Every structure is written in structure tokens, then in C-alpha cells.
Short mmCIF file of C-alpha atoms and ligand atoms in Angstrom, two decimals:
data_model
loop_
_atom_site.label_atom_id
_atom_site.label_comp_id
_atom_site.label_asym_id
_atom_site.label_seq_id
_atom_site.Cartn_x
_atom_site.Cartn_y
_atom_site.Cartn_z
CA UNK A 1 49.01 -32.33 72.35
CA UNK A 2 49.95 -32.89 68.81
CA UNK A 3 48.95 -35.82 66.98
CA UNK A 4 50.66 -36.76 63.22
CA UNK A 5 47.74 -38.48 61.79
CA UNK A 6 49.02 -40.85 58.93
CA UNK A 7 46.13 -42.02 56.07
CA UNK A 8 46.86 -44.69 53.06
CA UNK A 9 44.06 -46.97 53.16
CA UNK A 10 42.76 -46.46 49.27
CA UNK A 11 44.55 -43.74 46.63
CA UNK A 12 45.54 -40.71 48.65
CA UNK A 13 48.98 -40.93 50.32
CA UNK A 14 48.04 -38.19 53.12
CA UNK A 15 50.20 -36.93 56.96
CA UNK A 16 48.62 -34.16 59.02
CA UNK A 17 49.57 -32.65 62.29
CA UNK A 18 46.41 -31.60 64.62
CA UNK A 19 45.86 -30.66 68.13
CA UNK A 20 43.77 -32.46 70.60
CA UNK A 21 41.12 -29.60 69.82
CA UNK A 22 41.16 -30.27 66.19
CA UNK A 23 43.01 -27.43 64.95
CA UNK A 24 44.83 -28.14 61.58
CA UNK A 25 48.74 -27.14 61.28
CA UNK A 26 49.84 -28.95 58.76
CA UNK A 27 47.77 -31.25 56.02
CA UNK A 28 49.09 -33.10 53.14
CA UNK A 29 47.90 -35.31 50.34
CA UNK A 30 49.25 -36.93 47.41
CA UNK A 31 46.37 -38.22 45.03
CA UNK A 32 47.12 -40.82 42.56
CA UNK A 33 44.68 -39.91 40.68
CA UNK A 34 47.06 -39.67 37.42
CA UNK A 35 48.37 -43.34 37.97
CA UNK A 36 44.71 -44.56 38.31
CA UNK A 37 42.50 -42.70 35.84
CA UNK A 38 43.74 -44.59 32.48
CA UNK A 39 41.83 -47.22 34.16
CA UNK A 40 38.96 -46.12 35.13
CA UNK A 41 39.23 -47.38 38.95
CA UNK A 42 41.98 -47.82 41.33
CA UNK A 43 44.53 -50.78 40.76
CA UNK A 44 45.69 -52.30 44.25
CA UNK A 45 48.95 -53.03 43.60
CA UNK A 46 50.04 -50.00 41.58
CA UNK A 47 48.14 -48.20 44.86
CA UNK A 48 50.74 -49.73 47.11
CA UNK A 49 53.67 -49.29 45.19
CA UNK A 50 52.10 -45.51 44.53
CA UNK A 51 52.04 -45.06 48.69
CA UNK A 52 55.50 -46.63 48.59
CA UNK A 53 57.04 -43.94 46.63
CA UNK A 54 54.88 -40.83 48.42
CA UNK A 55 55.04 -41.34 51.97
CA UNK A 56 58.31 -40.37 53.39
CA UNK A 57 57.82 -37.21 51.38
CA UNK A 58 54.24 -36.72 52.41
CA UNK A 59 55.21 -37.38 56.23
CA UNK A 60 58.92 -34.90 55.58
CA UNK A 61 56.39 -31.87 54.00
CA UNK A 62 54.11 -32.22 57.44
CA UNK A 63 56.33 -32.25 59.56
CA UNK A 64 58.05 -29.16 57.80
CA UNK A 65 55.04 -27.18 57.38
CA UNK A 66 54.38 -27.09 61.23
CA UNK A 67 55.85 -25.43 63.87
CA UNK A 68 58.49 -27.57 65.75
CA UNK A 69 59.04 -29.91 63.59
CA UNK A 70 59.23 -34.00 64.39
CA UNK A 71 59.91 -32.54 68.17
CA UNK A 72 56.85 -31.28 68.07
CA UNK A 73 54.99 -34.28 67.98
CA UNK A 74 53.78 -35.84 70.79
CA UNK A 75 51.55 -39.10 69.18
CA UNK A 76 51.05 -40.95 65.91
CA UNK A 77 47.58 -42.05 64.42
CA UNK A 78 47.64 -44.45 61.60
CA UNK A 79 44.20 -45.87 59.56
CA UNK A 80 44.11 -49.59 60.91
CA UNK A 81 41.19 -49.83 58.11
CA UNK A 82 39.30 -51.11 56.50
CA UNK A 83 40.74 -50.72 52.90
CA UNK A 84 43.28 -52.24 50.35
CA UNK A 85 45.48 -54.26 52.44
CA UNK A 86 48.79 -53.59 50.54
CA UNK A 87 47.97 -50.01 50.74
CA UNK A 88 47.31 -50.19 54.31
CA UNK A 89 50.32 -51.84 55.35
CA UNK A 90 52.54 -48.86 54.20
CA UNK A 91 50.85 -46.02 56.23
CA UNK A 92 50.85 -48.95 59.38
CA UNK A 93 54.93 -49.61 58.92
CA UNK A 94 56.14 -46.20 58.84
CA UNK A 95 54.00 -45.28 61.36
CA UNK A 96 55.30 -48.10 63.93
CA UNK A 97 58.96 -47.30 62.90
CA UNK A 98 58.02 -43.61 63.72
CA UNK A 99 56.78 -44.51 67.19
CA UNK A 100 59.41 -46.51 68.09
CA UNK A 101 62.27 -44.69 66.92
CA UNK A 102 60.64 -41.95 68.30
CA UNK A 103 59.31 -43.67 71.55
CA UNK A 104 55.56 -42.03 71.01
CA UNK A 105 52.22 -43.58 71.43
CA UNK A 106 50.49 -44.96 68.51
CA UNK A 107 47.13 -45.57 68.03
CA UNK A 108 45.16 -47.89 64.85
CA UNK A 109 42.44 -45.75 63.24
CA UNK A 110 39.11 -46.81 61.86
CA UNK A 111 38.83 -44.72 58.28
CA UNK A 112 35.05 -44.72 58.95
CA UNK A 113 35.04 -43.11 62.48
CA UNK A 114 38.04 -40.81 60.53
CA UNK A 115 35.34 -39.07 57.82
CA UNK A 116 32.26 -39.45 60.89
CA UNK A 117 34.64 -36.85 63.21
CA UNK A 118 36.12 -34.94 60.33
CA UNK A 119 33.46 -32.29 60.93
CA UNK A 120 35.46 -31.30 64.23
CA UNK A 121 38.44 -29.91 62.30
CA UNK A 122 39.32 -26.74 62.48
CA UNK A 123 41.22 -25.32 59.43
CA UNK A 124 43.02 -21.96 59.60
CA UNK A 125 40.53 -20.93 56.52
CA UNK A 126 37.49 -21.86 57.84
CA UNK A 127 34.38 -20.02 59.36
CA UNK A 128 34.79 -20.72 62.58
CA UNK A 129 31.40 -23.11 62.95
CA UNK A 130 30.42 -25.08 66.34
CA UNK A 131 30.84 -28.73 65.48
CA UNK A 132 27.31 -30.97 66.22
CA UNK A 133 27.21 -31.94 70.14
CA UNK A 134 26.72 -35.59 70.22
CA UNK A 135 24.32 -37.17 69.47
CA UNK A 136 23.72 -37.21 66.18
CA UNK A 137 23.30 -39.20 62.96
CA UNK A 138 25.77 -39.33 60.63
CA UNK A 139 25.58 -39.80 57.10
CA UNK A 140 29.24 -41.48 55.76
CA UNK A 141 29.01 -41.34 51.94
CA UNK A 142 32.54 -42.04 49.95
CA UNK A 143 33.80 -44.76 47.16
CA UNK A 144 33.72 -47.46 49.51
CA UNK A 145 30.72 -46.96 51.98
CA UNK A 146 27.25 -45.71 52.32
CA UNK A 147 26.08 -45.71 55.42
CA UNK A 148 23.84 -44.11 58.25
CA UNK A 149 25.42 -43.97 61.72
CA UNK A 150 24.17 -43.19 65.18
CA UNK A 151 26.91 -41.45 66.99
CA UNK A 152 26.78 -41.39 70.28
CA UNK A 153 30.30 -40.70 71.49
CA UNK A 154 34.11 -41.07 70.00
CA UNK A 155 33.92 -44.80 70.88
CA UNK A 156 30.13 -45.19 70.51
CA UNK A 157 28.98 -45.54 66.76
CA UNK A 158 26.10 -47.77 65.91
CA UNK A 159 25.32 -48.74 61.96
CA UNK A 160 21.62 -47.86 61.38
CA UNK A 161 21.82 -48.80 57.78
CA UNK A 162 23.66 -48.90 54.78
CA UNK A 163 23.79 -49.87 51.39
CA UNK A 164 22.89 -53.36 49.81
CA UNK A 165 25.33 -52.87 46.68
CA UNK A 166 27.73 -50.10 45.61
CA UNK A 167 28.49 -46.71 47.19
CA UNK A 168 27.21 -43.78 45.70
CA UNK A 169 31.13 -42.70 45.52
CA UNK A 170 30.82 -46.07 43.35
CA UNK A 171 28.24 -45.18 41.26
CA UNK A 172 29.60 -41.90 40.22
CA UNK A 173 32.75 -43.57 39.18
CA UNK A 174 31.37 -46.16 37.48
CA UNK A 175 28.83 -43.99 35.85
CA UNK A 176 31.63 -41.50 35.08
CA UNK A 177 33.17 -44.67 33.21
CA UNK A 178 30.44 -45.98 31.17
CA UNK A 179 29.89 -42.00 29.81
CA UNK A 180 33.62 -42.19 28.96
CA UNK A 181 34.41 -38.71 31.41
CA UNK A 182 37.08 -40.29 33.60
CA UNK A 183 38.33 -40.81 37.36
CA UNK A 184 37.21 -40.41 39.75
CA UNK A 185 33.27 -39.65 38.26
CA UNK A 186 32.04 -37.71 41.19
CA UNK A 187 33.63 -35.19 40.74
CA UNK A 188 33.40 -34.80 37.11
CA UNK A 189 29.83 -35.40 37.24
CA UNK A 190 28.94 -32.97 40.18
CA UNK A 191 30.63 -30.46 37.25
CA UNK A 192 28.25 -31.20 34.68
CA UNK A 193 25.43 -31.04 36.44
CA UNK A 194 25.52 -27.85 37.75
CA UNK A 195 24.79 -27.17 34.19
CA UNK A 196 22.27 -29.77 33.29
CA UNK A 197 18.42 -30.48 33.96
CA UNK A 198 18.06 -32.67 36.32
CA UNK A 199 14.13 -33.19 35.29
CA UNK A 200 15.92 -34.01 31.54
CA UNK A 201 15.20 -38.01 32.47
CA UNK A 202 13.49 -39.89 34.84
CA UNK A 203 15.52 -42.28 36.62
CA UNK A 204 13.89 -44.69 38.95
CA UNK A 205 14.39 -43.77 42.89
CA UNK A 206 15.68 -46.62 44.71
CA UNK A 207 14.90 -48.16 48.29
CA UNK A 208 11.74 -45.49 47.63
CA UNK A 209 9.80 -47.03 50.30
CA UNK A 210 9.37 -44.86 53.74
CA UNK A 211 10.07 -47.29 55.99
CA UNK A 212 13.27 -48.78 55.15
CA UNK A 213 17.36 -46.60 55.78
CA UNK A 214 19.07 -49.24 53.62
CA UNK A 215 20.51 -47.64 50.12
CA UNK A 216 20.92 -49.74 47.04
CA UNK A 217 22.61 -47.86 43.88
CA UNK A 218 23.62 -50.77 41.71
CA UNK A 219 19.73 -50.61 39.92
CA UNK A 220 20.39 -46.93 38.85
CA UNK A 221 23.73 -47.76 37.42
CA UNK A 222 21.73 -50.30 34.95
CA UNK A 223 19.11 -48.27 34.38
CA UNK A 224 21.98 -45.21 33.47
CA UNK A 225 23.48 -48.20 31.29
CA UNK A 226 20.03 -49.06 29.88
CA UNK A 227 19.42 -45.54 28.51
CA UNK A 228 23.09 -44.90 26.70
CA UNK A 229 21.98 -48.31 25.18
CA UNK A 230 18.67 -47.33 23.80
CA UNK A 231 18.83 -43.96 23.45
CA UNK A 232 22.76 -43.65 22.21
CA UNK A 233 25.62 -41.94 24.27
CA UNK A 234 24.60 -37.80 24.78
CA UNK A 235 25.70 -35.69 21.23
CA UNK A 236 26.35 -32.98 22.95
CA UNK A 237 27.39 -31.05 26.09
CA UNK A 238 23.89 -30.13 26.79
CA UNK A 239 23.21 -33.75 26.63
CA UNK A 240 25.73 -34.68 28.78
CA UNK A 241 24.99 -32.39 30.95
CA UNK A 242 21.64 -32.85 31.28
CA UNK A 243 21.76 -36.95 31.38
CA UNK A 244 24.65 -36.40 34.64
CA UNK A 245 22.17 -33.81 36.24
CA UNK A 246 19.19 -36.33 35.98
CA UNK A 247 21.68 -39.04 37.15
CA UNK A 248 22.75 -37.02 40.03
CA UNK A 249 19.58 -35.83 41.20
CA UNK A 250 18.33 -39.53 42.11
CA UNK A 251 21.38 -40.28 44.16
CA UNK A 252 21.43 -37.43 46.37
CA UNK A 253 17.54 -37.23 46.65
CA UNK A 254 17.66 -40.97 48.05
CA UNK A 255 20.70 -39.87 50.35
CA UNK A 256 18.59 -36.73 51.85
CA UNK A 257 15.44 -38.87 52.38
CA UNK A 258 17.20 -41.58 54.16
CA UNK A 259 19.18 -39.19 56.21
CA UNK A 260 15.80 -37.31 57.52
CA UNK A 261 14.12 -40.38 58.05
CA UNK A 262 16.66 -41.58 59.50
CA UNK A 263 17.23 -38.21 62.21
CA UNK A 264 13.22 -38.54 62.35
CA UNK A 265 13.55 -42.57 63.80
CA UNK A 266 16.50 -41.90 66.16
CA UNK A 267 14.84 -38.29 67.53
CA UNK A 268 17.98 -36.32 66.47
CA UNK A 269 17.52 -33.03 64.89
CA UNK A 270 21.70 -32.55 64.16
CA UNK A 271 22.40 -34.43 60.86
CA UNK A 272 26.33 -34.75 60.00
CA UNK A 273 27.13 -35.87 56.11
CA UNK A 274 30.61 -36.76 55.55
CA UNK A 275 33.08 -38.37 53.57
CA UNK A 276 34.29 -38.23 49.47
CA UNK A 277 30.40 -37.64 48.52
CA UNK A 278 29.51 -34.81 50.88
CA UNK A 279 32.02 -32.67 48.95
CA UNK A 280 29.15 -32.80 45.60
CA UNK A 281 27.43 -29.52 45.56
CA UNK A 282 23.63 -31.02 44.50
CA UNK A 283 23.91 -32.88 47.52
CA UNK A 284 25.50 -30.29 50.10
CA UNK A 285 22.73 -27.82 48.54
CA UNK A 286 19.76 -30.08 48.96
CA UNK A 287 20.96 -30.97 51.87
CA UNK A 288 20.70 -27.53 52.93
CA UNK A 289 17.21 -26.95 51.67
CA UNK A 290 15.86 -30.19 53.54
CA UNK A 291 17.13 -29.35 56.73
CA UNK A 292 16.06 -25.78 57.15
CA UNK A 293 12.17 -27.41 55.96
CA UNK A 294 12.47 -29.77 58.92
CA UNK A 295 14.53 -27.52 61.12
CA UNK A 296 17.17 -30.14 61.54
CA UNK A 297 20.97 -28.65 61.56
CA UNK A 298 23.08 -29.97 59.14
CA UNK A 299 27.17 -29.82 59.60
CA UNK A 300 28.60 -30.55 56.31
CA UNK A 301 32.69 -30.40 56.56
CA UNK A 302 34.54 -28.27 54.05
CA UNK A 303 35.39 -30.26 50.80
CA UNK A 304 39.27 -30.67 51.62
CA UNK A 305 37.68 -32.41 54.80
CA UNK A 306 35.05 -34.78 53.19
CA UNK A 307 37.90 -36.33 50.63
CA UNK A 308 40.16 -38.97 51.70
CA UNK A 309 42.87 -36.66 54.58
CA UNK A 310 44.79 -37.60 57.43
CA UNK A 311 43.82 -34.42 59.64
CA UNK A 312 40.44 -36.40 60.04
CA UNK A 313 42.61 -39.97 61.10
CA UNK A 314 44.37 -37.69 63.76
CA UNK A 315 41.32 -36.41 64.87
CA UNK A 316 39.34 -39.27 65.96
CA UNK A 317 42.70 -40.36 67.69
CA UNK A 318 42.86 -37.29 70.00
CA UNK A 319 40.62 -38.74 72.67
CA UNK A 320 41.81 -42.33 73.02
CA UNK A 321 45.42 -40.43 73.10
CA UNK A 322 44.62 -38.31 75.35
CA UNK A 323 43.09 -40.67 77.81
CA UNK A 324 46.35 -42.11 77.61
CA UNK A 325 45.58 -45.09 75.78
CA UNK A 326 47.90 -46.79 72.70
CA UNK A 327 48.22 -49.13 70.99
CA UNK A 328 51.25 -52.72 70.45
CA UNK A 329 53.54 -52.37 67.73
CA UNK A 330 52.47 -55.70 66.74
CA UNK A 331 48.89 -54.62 65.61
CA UNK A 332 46.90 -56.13 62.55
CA UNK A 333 45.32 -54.21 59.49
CA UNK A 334 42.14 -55.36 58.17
CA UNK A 335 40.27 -55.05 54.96
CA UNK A 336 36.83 -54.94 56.24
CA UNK A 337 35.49 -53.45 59.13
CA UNK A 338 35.74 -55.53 61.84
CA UNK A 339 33.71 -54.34 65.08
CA UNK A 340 31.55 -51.96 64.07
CA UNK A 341 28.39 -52.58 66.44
CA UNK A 342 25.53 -53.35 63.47
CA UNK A 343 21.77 -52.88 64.44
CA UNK A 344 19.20 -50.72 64.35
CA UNK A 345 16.70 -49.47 66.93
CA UNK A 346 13.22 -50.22 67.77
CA UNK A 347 10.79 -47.43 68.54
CA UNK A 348 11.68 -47.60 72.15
CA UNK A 349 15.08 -46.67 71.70
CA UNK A 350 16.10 -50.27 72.21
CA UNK A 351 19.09 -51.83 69.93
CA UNK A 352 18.61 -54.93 68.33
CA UNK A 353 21.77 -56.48 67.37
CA UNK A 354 22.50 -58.18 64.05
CA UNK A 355 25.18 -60.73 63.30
CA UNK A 356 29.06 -59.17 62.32
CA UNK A 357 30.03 -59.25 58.97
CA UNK A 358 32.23 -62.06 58.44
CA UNK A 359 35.67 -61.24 58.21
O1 KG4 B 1 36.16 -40.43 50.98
P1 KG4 B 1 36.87 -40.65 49.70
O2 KG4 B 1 37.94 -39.67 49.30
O3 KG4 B 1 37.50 -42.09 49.64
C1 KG4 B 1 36.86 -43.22 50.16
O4 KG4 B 1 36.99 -43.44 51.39
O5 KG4 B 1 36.18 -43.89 49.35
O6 KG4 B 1 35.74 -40.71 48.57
C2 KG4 B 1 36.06 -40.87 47.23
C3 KG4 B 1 34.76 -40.88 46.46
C4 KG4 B 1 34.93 -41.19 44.97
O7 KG4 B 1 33.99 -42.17 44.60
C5 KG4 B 1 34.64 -39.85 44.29
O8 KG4 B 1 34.07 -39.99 43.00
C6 KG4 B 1 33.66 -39.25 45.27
O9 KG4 B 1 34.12 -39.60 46.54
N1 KG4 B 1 33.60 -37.78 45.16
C7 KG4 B 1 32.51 -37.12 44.75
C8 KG4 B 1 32.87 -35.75 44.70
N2 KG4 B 1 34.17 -35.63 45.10
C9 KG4 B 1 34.60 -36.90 45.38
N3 KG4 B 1 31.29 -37.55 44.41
C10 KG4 B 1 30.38 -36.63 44.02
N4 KG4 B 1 30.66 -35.31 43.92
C11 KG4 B 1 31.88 -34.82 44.26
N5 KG4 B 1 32.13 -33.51 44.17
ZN1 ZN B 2 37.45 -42.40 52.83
#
């Protein structure tokens, strides 16, 4: 079976075609990166309009790159959400004239089970590596979330934790901002780093206690604030590069620690991290180091994987599709995600519920 996979939910315009065992033939994406960055952030409605312009082209170049063309498709997976509503609705209409023209099945997508399943792609380039056997926790850090998952199974997810404030996707763009560097920061900053001290300044570690898997990131982007404030914006490159390194350093030491606490609570040793984040090399290489200490195994997926791609929407489609399942035409996008299960475990392995977020 082959599933177009159709992703629009934030800045990347993005079509794929993948098989129903994850193998890649075609993958597209259109960044707006250059329509965002005098900005410093992404602007909804020049999003929408952005998708608007790039997705017939996006879907055409897909289709074209793969074998068989249009004929060869056989399903159509489209983000549902969450993200920017107007941005959403333009991935969610093409794909439901698609499927009907077409008479296909179409299923709704949730972008967060998307980057959790990404890591069972299979790109002609890659080193052919066993994807994690379920279960295992999965750590889903991007612009918009931060957030430990159980994953038990393609349609059983629970939320351990996440954060109280901004992503750490956020705080790399804001930070990125406030230093005057650009959009999007993380990657920008991951650059500088590499050639920075990270023990150059001593941020405070947030959440620091042992006990809790909840992230908070809005403190550090103060105390970053704080010290271009008293101690002046860096001189130099070696400055720079040694105030992002320090900056860096925090954020991706409180995303290990939570992550092997977090395998250490649940009794998993497999620990997935995913999503725009999981691309930054301090973080995929500490991540690394960590897990060989505690002999966890850590599946990371290739960088084109982690970022914003609609190979990973097609992906966690393939087993509702294939069980035969789709979805109305007449189906809703949402902002914010809407049934994720949220709780966290007791000791015995027992969930305790808490309330949904409210819509
Ligand atoms: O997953 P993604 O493409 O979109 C969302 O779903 O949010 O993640 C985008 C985020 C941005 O905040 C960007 O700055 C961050 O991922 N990012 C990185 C790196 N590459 C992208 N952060 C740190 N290091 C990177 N190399
Ligand atoms: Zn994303």
C-alpha cells in the first residue's frame, strides 16, 4: 500500500509517498522560512496564504518523484492537528478533494503521533537501523511541544509529562531573537555552539528536582535576557559562541535527565527523541553518552525526519489504513490537541487520569 501523507499544520508546506512498511519514495518540503525570518517568528496568516501558494506544487513534485504516479496511490493522510488553524485547513481541503476525486480513503493525522512514529521511516539513504519495539518512551521536542510520552501501540500514547511554559523549539527561537541571529534559533544556535564553552556561564537548570518529568524553559529565557542586560550583548564570535553553548547545554541537559528518569519510572530501557529539537547535535550527542551509561537504547531519527515532513504524517496513518479504517469528508481540524489520554503512572503501573485540556 501507498499512502500520500500531506503536512501543513505550522511553516513547512510538505507531501510524501510511503509504504505501509515505512519506506520513503518520494518526500517534499517547502519551508517558509524566508517569508517568516524578518520577523523573528511565524505570522499565521502570511503561513496560510504561504501553504496556499506551495501545495499543489509540493503534492505535483511527489507524486512525480515516485514511481506510478497519482495511480499509484492507494490512500491519503492529512495532519488533522493541532496547529495554526488557517494553515491547517489548506493541507485538510486538498486532501478531501484528492480523496474524492480520486475515490481513496482518507485518514486525519495527529502531528504529535506524526514526529512519535517518524523513527519507523525508512529513507533510501539511511543505515538500515531496527526501529524501537513498543513499548517505549518517547521524548517529542519541536517549536510547539515538549513532552514525554508512553507509547504503547499506534493508537496507544499516554502523556507522562510535559512542559509548564514554552518548548525548547521555543526557547531557541526566542533566544535566537533576543541575540539578534535569526529564524528559526535552533538551528542557528546548535551552530554556534559546537564552537563555544558550554561551562562559559552558568545558567540555572530548571524543574532540577528528581522527582518531577514536567519541563519549564520560560525561566532560562529570562535569565538568558537577564545576562545580555547586565553583562551587554557578546563582542565577539567567541562570545557568542560561548554564551549559545552555555545556553544550550542547560536545555538539553534538562531534556536527557527527564527522559532517563522518565524510562527509569515507566521500566523501559528503549528511549525514542523526536521532533524539530532532536535534529540539535548537543542533544543527539548527549543523548548518546547517557544512554550507553544506563544501557538504555536510544533511536534518534535522521534530521530530515525530526523537522516538520509529511513521510512521518503518512506513517502513523499506515496502520489505521491498513486495518481498513477512514475517515468522513466532513471532518474538523483543531488547534489544540484534543484526546490525547493525559496522566501519569503510579509505581504500580497504574494510570491516574487527569482532566483534558480544554478545547
Ligand atoms: O518539529 P518542527 O519542525 O516543528 C514543530 O512541530 O514545531 O520543530 C521546529 C523547531 C524550531 O523551534 C526550531 O528552532 C527547532 O525545531 N530546531 C532545532 C534544530 N533544528 C530545528 N533546535 C535545536 N537545534 C536544531 N538543530
Ligand atoms: Zn512538528
Amino acid at each position: 500500500m501507498r499512502v500520500l501523507g500531506i503536512e501543513s499544520s505550522c511553516d513547512e508546506t510538505a507531501a510524501a509517498l510511503v509504504t505501509d512498511t515505512g519506506e520513503v519514495l518520494a518526500d517534499v518540503v517547502a519551508s517558509q522560512i524566508a517569508t517568516h525570518s524578518p520577523y523573528g517568528g511565524i505570522v499565521p496568516e502570511l503561513a496560510s496564504r504561504a501553504h496556499m501558494q506551495a501545495v499543489i506544487p509540493v503534492i505535483r513534485e511527489a507524486i512525480e518523484k515516485a514511481p506510478g504516479g497519482l495511480s499509484g496511490v492507494d490512500a491519503i493522510a492529512v495532519t488533522q492537528g493541532p496547529g495554526l488553524v488557517g494553515s491547517l485547513l489548506v493541507g485538510v481541503q486538498v486532501a478531501k478533494a484528492l480523496a474524492w476525486s480520486l475515490d481513496k480513503p482518507l485518514v486525519g493525522v495527529n502531528h504529535l503521533d506524526g514526529h512519535l512514529f517518524a523513527i519507523y521511516l525508512r529513507r533510501p539513504d539511511q543505515v538500515s537501523q531496527e526501529g524501537p519495539s513498543m513499548p517505549y518512551v518517547g521524548l517529542l521536542v519541536s517549536g510547539g511541544h515538549t513532552a514525554l510520552y508512553r507509547v504503547e501501540g499506534f493508537d496507544d500514547i499516554v502523556l507522562l509529562a510535559q512542559t509548564r511554559d514554552d518548548a525548547a523549539g521555543e526557547a531557541f527561537d526566542k533566544a535566537a531573537k533576543l541575540l539578534g541571529l535569526g529564524y528559526p534559533g535552533g538551528p542557528l544556535i546548535d551552530r554556534l555552539a559546537a564552537k563555544g564553552d558550554a561551562a562559559a556561564i552558568s545558567f540555572p537548570m530548571p524543574m532540577a528536582s528528581r522527582k518531577t518529568l514536567e519541563f519549564s524553559f520560560s525561566g532560562l529565557k529570562t535569565a538568558l535576557a537577564r545576562h545580555v542586560q547586565t553583562r551587554g550583548a557578546p563582542v565577539d564570535e567567541t562570545e557568542l559562541a560561548d554564551l549559545c553553548a552555555s545556553f544550550q547545554a542547560v536545555i538539553v541537559e534538562s531534556l536527557v535527565r527527564k527522559s532517563l528518569l522518565a524510562c527509569e519510572q515507566e521500566g523501559l530501557d528503549q528511549l525514542v527523541i523526536t521532533g524539530g529539537v532532536a535534529a540539535n547535535r548537543g542533544l543527539r550527542a548527549r543523548a548518546k553518552e547517557a544512554c550507553e551509561e544506563r544501557g538504555f537504547r536510544l533511536f534518534v531519527p535522521p534530521p530530515i525526519s525530526c523537522t516538520d515532513n509529511a513521510a512521518m504524517i503518512a506513517m502513523a496513518a499506515t496502520r489505521r489504513l491498513a486495518s481498513g479504517e477512514r475517515d468522513e469528508l466532513s471532518f474538523a481540524v483543531y488547534s489544540r490537541d484534543p484526546d490525547r489520554k493525559r496522566g501519569k503512572f503510579r509505581r504500580d503501573g497504574t494510570l491516574v487520569a487527569r482532566k483534558p485540556d480544554v478545547q
